[in-house]
PDB file of C-alpha atoms and ligand atoms in Angstrom:
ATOM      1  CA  UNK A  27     -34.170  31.581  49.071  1.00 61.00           C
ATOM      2  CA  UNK A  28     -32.662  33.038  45.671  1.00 59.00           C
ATOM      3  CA  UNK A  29     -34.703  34.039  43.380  1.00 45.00           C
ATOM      4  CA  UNK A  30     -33.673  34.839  39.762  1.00 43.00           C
ATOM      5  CA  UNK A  31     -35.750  37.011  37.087  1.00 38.00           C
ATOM      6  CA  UNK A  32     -38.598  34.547  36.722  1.00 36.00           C
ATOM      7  CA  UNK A  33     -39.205  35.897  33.357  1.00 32.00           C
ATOM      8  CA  UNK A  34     -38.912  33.448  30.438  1.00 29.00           C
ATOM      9  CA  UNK A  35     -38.592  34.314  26.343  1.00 28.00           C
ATOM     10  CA  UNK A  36     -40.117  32.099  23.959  1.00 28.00           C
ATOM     11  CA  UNK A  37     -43.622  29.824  23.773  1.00 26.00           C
ATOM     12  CA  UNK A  38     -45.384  27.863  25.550  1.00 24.00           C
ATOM     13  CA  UNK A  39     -43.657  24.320  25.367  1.00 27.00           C
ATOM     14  CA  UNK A  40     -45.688  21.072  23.906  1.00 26.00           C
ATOM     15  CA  UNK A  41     -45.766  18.126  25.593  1.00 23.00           C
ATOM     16  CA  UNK A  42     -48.485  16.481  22.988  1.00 26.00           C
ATOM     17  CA  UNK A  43     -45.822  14.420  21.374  1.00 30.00           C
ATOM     18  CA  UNK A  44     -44.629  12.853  24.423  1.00 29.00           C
ATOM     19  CA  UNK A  45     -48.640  11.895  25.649  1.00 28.00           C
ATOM     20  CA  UNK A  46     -48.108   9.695  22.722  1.00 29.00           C
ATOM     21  CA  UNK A  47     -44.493   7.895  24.022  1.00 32.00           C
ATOM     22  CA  UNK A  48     -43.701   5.832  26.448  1.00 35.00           C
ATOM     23  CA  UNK A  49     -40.780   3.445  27.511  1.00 39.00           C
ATOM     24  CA  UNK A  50     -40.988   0.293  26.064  1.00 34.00           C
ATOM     25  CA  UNK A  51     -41.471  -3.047  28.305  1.00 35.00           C
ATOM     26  CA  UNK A  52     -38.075  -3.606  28.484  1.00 38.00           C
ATOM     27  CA  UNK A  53     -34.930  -1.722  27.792  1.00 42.00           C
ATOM     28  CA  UNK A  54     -32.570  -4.264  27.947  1.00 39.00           C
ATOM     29  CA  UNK A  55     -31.930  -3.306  31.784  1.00 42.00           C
ATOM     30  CA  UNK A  56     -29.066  -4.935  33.375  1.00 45.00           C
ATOM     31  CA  UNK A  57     -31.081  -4.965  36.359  1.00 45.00           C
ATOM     32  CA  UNK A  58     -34.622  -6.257  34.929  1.00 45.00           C
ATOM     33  CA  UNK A  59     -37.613  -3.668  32.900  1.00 54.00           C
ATOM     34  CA  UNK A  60     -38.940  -0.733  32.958  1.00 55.00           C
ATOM     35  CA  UNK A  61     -42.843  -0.657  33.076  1.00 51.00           C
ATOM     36  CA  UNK A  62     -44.534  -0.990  30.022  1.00 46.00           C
ATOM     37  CA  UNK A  63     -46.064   2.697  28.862  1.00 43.00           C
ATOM     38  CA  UNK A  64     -49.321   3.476  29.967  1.00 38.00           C
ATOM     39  CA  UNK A  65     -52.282   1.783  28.037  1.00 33.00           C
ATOM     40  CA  UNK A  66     -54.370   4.657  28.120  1.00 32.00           C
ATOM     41  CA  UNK A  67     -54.599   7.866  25.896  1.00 31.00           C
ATOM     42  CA  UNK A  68     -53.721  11.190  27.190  1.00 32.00           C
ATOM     43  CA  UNK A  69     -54.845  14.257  26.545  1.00 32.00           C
ATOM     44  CA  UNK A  70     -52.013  17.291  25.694  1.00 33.00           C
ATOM     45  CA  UNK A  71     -50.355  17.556  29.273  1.00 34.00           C
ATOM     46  CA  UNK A  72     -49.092  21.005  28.353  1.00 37.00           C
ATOM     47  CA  UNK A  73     -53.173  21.931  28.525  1.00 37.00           C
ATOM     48  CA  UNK A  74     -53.343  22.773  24.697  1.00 39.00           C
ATOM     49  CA  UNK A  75     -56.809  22.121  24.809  1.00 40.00           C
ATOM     50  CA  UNK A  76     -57.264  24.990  27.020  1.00 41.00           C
ATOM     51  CA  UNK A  77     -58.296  28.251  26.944  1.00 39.00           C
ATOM     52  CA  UNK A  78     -55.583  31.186  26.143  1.00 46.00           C
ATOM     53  CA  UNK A  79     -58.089  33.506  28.428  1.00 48.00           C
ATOM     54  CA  UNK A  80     -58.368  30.329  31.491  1.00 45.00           C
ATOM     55  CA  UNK A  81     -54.389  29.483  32.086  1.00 41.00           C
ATOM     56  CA  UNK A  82     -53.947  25.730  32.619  1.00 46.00           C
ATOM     57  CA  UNK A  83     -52.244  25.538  36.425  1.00 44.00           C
ATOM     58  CA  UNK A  84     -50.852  22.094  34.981  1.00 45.00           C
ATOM     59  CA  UNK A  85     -48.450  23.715  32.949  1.00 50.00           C
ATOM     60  CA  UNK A  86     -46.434  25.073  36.149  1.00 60.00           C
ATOM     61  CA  UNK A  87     -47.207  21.881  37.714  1.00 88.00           C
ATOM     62  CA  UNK A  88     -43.256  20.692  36.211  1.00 96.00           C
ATOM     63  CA  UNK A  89     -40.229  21.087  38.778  1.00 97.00           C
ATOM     64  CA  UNK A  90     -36.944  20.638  38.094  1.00 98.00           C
ATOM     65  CA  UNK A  91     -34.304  20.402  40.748  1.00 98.00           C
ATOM     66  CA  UNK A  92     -30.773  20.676  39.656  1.00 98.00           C
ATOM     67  CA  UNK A  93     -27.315  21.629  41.510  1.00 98.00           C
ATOM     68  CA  UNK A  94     -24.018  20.497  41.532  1.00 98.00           C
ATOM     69  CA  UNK A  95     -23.124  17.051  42.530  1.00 97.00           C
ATOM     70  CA  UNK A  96     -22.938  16.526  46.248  1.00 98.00           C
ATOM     71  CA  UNK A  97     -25.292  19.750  47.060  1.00 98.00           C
ATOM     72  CA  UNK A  98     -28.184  17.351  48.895  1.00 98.00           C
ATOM     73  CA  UNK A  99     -30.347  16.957  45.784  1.00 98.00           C
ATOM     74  CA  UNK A 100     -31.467  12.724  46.256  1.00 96.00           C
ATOM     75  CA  UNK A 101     -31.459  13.426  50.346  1.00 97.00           C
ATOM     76  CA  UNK A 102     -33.858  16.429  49.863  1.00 98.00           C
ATOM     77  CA  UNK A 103     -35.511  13.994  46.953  1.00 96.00           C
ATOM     78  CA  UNK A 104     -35.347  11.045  49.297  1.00 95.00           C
ATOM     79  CA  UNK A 105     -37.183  13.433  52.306  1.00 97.00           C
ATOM     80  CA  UNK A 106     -39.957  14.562  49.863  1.00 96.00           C
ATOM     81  CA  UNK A 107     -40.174  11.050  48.385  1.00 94.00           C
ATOM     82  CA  UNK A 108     -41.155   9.786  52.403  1.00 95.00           C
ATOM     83  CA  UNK A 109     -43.094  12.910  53.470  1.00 95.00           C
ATOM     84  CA  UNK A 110     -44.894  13.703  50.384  1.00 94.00           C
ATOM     85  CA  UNK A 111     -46.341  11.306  48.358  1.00 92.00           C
ATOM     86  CA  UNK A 112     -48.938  13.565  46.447  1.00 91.00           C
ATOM     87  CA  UNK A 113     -45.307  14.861  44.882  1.00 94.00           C
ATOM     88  CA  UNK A 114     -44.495  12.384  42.097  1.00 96.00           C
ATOM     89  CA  UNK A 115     -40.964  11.863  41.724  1.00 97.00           C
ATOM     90  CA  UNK A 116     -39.538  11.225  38.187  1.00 97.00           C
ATOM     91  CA  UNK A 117     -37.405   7.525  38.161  1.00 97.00           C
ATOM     92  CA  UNK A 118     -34.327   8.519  35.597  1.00 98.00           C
ATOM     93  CA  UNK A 119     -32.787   5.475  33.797  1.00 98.00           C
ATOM     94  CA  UNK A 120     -28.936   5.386  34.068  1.00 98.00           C
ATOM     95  CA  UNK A 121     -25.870   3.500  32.651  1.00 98.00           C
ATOM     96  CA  UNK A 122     -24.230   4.134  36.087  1.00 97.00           C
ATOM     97  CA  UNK A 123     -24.263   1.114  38.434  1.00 96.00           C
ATOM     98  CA  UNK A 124     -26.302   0.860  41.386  1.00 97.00           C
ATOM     99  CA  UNK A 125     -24.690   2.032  44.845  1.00 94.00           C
ATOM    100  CA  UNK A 126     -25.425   0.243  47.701  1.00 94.00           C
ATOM    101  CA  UNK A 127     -28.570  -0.209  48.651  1.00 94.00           C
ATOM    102  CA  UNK A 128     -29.998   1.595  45.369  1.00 95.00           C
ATOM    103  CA  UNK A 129     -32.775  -0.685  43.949  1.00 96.00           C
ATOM    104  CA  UNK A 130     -34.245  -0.861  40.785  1.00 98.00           C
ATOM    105  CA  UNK A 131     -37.031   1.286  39.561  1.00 96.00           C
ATOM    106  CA  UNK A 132     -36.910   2.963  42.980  1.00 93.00           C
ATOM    107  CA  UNK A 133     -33.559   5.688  42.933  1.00 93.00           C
ATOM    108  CA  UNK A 134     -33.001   4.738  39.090  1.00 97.00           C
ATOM    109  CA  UNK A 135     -33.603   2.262  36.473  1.00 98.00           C
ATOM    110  CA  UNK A 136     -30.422   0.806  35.472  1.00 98.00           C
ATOM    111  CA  UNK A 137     -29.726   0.016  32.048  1.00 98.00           C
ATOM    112  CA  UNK A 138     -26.853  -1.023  29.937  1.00 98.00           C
ATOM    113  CA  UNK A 139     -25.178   0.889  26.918  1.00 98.00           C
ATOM    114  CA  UNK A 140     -27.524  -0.912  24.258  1.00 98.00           C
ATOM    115  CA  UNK A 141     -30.599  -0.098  26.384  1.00 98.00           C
ATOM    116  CA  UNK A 142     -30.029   3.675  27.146  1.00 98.00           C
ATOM    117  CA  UNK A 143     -29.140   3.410  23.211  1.00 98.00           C
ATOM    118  CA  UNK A 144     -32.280   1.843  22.167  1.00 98.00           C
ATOM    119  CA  UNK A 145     -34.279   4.579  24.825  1.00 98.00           C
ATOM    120  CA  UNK A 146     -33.016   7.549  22.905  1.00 98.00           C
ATOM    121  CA  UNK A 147     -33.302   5.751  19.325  1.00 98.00           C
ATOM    122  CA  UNK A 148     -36.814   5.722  20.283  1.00 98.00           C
ATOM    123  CA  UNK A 149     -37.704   8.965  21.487  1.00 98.00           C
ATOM    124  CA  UNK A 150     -38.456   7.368  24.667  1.00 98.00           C
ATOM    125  CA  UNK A 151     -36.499  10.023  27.161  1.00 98.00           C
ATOM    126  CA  UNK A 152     -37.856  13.906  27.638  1.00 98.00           C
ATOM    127  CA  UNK A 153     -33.960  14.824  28.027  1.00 98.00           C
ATOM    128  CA  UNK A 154     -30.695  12.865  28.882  1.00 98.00           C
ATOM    129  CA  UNK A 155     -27.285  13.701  29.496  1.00 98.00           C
ATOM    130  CA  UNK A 156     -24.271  12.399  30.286  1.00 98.00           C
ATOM    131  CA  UNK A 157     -22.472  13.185  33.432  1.00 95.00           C
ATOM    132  CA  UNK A 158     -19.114  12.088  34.691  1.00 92.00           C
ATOM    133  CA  UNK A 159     -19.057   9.110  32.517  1.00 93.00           C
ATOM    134  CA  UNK A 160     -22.664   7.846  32.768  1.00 97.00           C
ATOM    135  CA  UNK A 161     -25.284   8.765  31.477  1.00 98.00           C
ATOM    136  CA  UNK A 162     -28.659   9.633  32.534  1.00 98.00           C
ATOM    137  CA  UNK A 163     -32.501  10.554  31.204  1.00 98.00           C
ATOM    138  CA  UNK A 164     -36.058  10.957  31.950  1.00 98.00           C
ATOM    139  CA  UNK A 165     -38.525   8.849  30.508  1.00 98.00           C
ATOM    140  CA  UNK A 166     -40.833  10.698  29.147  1.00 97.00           C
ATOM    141  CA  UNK A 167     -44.024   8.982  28.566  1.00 97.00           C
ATOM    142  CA  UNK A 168     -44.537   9.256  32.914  1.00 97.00           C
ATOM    143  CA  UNK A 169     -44.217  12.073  33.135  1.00 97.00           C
ATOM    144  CA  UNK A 170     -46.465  13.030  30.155  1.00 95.00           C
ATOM    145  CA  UNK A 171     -49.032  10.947  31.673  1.00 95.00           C
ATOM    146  CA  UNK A 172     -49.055  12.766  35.472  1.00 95.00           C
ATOM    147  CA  UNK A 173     -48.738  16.245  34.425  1.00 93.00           C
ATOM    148  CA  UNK A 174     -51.822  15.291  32.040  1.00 92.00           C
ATOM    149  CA  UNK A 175     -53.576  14.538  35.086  1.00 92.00           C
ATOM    150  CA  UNK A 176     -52.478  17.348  37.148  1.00 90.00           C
ATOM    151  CA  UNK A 177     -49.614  15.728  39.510  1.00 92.00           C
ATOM    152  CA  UNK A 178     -47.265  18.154  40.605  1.00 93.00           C
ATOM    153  CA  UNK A 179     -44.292  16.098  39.233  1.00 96.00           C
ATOM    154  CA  UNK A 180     -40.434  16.698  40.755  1.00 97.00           C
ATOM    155  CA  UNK A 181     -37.435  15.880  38.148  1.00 98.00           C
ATOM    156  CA  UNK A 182     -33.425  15.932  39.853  1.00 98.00           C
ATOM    157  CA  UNK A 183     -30.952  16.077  37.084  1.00 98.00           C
ATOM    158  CA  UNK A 184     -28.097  17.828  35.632  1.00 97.00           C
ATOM    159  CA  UNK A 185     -27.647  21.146  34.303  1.00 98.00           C
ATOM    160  CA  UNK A 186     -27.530  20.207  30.936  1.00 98.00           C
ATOM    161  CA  UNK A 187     -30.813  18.091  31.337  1.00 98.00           C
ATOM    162  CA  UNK A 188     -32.508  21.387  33.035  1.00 98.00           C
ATOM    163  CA  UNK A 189     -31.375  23.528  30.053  1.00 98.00           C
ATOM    164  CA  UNK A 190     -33.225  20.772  27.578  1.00 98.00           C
ATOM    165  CA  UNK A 191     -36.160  20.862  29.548  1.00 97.00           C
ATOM    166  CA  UNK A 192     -36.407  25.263  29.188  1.00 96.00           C
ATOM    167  CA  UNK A 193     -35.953  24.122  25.669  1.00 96.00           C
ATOM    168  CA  UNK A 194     -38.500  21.880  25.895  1.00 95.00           C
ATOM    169  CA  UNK A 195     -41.398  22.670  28.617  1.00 94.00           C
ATOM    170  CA  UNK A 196     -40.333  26.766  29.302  1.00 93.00           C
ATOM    171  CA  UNK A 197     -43.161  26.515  31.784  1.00 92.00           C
ATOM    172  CA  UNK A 198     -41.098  24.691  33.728  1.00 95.00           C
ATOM    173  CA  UNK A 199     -39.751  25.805  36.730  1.00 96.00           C
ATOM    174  CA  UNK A 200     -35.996  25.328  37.247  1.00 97.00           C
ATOM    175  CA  UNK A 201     -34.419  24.889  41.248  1.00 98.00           C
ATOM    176  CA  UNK A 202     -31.011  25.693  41.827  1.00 98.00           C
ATOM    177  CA  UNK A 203     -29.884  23.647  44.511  1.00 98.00           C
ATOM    178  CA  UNK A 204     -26.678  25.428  45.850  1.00 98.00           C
ATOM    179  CA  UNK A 205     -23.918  24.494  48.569  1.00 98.00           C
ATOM    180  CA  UNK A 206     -23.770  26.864  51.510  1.00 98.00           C
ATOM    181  CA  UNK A 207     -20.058  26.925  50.564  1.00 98.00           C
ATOM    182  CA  UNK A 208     -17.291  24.908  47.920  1.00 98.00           C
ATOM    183  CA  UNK A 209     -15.528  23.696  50.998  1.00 98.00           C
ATOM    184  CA  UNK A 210     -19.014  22.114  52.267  1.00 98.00           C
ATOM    185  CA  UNK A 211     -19.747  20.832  48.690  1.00 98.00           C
ATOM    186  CA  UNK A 212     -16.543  18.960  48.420  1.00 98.00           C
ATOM    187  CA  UNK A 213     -16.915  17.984  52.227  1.00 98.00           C
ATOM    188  CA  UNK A 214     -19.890  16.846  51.122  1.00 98.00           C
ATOM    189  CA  UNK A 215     -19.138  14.709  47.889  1.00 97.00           C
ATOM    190  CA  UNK A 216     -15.915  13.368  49.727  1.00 97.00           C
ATOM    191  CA  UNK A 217     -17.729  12.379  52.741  1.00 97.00           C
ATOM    192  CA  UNK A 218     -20.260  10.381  50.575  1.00 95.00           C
ATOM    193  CA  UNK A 219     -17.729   7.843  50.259  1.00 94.00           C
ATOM    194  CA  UNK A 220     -19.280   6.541  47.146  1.00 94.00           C
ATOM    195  CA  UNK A 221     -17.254   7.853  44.223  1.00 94.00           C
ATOM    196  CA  UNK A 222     -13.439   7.234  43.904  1.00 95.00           C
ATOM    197  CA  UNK A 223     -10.902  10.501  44.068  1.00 96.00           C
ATOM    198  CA  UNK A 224     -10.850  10.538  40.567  1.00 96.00           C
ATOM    199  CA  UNK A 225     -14.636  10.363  39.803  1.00 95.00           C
ATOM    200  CA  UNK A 226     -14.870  12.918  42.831  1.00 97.00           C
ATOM    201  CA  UNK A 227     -12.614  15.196  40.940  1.00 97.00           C
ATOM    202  CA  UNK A 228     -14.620  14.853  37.286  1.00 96.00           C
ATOM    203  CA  UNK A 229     -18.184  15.401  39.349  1.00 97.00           C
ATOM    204  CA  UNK A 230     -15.960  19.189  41.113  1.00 98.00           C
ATOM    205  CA  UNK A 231     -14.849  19.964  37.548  1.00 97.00           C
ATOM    206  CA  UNK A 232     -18.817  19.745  36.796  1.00 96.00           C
ATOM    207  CA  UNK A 233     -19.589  21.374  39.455  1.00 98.00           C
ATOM    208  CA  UNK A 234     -17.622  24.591  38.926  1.00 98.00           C
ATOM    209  CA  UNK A 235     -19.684  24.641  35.627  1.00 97.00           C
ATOM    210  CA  UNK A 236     -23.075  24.632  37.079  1.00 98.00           C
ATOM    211  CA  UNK A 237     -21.928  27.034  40.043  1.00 98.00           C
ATOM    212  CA  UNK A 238     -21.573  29.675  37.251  1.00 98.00           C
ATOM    213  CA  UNK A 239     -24.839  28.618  35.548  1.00 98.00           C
ATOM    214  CA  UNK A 240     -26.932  29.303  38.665  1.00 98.00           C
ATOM    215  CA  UNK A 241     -28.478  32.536  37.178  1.00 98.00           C
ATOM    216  CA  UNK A 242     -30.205  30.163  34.353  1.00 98.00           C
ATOM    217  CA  UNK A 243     -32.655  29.294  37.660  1.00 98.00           C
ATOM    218  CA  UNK A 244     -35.887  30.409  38.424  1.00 96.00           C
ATOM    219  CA  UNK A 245     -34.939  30.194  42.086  1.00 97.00           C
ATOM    220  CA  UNK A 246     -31.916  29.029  44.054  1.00 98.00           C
ATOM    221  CA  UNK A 247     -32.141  27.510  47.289  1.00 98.00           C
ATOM    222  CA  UNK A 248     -29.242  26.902  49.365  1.00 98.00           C
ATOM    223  CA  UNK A 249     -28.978  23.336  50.677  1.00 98.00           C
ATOM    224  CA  UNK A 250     -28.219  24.254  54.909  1.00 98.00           C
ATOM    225  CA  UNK A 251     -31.046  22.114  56.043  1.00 98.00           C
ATOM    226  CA  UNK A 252     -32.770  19.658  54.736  1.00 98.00           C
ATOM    227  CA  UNK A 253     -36.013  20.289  56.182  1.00 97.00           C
ATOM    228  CA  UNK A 254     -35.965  24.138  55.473  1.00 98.00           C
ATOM    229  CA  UNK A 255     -35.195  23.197  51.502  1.00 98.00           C
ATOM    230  CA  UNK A 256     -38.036  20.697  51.308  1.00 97.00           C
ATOM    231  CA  UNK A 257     -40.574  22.994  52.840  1.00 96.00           C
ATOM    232  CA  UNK A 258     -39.596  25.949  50.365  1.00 97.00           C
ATOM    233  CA  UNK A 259     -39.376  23.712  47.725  1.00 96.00           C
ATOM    234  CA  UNK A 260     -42.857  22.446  48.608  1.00 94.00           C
ATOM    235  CA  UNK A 261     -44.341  25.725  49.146  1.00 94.00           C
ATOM    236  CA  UNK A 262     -42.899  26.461  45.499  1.00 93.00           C
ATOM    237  CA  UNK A 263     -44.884  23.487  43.756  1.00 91.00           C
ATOM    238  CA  UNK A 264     -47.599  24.478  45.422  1.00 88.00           C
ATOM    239  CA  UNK A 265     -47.728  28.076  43.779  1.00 83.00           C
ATOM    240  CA  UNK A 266     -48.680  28.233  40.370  1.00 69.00           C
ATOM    241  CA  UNK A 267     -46.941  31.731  39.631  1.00 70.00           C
ATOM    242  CA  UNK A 268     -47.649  34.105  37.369  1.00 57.00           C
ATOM    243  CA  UNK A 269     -48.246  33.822  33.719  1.00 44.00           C
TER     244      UNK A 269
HETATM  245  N1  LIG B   9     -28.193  19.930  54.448  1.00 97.85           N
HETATM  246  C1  LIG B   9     -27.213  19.029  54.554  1.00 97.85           C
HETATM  247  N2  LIG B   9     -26.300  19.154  55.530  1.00 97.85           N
HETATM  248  C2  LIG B   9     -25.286  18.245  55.652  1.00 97.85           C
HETATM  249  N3  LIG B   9     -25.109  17.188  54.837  1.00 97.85           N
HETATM  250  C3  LIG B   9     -25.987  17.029  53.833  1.00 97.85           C
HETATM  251  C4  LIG B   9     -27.071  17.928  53.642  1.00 97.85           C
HETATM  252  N4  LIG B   9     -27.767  17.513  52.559  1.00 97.85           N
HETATM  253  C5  LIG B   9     -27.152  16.399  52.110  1.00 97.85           C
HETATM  254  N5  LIG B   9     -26.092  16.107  52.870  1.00 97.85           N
HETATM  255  C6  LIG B   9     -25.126  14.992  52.687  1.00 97.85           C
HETATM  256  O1  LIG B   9     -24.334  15.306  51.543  1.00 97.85           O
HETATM  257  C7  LIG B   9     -23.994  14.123  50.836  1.00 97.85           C
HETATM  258  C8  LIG B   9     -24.399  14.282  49.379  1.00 97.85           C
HETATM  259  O2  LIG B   9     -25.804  14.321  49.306  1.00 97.85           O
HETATM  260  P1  LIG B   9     -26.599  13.728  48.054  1.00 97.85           P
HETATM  261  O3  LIG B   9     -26.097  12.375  47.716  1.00 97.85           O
HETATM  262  O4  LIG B   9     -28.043  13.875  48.367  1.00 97.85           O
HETATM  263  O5  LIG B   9     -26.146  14.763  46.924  1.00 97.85           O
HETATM  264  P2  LIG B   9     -26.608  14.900  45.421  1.00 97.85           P
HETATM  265  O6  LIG B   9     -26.742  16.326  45.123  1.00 97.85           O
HETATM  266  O7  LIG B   9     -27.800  14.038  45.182  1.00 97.85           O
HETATM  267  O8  LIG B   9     -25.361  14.305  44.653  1.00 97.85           O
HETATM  268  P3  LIG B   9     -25.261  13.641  43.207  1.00 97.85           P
HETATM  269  O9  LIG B   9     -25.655  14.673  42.227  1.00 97.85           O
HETATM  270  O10 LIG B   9     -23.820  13.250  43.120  1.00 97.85           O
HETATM  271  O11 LIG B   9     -26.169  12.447  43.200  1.00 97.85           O
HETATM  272  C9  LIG B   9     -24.703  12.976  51.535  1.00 97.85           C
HETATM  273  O12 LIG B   9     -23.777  12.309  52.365  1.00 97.85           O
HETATM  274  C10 LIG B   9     -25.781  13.666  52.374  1.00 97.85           C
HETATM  275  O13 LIG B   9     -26.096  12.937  53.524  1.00 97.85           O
HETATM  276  N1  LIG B  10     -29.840  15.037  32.661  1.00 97.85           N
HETATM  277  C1  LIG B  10     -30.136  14.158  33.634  1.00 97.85           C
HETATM  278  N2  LIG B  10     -29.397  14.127  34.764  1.00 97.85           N
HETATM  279  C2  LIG B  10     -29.760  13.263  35.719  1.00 97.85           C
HETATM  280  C3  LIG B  10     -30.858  12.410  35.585  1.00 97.85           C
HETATM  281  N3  LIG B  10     -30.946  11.655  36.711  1.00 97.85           N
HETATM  282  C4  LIG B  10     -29.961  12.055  37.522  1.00 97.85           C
HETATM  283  N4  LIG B  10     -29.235  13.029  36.929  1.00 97.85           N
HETATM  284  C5  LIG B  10     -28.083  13.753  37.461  1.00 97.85           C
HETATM  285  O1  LIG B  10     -26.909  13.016  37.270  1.00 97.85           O
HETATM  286  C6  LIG B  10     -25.940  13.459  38.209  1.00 97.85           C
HETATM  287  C7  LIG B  10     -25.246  12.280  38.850  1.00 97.85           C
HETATM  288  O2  LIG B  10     -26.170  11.495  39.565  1.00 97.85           O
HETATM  289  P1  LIG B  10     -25.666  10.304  40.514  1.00 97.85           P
HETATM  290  O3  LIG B  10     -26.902   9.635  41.030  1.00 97.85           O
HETATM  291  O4  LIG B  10     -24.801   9.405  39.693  1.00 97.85           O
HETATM  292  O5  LIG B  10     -24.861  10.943  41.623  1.00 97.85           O
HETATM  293  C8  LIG B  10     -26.693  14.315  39.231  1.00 97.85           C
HETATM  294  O6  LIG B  10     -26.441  15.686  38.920  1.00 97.85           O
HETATM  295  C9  LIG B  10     -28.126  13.998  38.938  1.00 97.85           C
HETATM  296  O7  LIG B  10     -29.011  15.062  39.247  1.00 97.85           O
HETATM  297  C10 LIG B  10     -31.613  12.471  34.381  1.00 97.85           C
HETATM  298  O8  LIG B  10     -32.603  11.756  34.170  1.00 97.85           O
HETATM  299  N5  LIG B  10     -31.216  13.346  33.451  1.00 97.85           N
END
């Protein structure tokens, strides 16, 4: 395990605006809905009704785990998701089509153009990005609504997404997922088999980017085995840090 300089500049982040959000029954999917938002009210997930003198443990409770395409992030994701259901694992929506086997509402919600367009027209998404020609968010008003009960909630997306999130919610913490080695990453990406050469080689030109962004992390871990970066990851939810 990596770890950066854990120390963060600015406020606390506020998550009171997106208690009151939430995706919309239907975004136009090309694949079906989303689930309606939540019927019931939340209180401020970032714990602004707490004291200053009592920390709120919920406000660390946010994980983010980014890395370059190909590092291992959905097989780590995919490992937690069957070992460790007290983790709640964001569901991004995506313009991107489904791979094989990739199901609705399960790996993503997949949208069209219009309905990732109407999403973001209505504040509906805590970031998005796009990536390699797709693009990609969070819906917000889930995971508003489990941090505001205390879930220890998991988000894997791109750099860009992670640096809206600091922006956002600086008491996140931010997972660098990193590549024992470039030849393993591409090994990795190629061997796949789900991208063609050229996607492969717009996802590398992304990934030199967030190679050199890895010091923006609270913590890198390097993707060797799967089991080892699930556990630390675990045992990093499960400590609330510092303040
Ligand atoms: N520790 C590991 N050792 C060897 N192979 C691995 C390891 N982790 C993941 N892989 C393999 O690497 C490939 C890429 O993994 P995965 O799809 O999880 O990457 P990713 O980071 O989610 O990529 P993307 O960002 O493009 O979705 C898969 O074929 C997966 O089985
Ligand atoms: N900013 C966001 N990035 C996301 C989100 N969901 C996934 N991702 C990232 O996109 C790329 C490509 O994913 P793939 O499934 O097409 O291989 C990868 O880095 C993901 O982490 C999101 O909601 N926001």
């Amino acid at each position: 395990m990596r770890t950066a300089d854990g120390d963060r500049a600015g406020g606390r982040g506020g998550l009171a605006a997106a208690a009151a959000s939430g995706l919309p029954a239907s975004a136009g999917g090309r694949n079906g809905s989303i689930p309606p938002r939540p019927d019931a009210a939340h209180g401020a997930p970032d714990g602004e009704e707490g004291s200053a003198a009592r920390p709120d443990l919920r406000r660390r409770r946010l994980t983010v785990l980014s890395g370059p395409s190909g590092v291992g992030k959905s097989t780590v994701v995919a490992e937690i998701r069957r070992a460790h259901p007290e983790v709640w694992l964001s569901v991004s929506v995506t313009t991107r089509s489904p791979r094989p086997g990739e199901k609705h509402g399960v790996q993503y919600y997949f949208v069209d153009d219009a309905g990732f367009d109407r999403l973001v027209a209505e504040g509906e998404l805590l970031e998005w990005a796009e990536f390699a020609g797709n693009r990609y968010g969070t819906p917000r008003a889930p995971v508003a609504e489990r941090l505001a009960a205390g879930v220890p909630v998991l988000l894997e997306i791109d750099l860009q997404g992670a640096r809206q999130v600091r922006r956002a919610m600086p008491e996140a913490r931010l997972v660098f997922l990193a590549p024992p080695s470039w030849e393993e990453l591409v090994r990795r990406l190629t061997g796949r088999g789900t991208e063609p050469p050229e996607v492969i080689e717009r996802r590398l030109e992304a990934a030199r980017i967030e190679l050199a962004a890895e010091k923006e992390f609270d913590v890198t871990l390097v993707n060797t085995s799967v089991q080892d970066v699930c556990q630390e990851l675990l045992a990093l939810m499960a400590d609330p840090g510092s303040d």
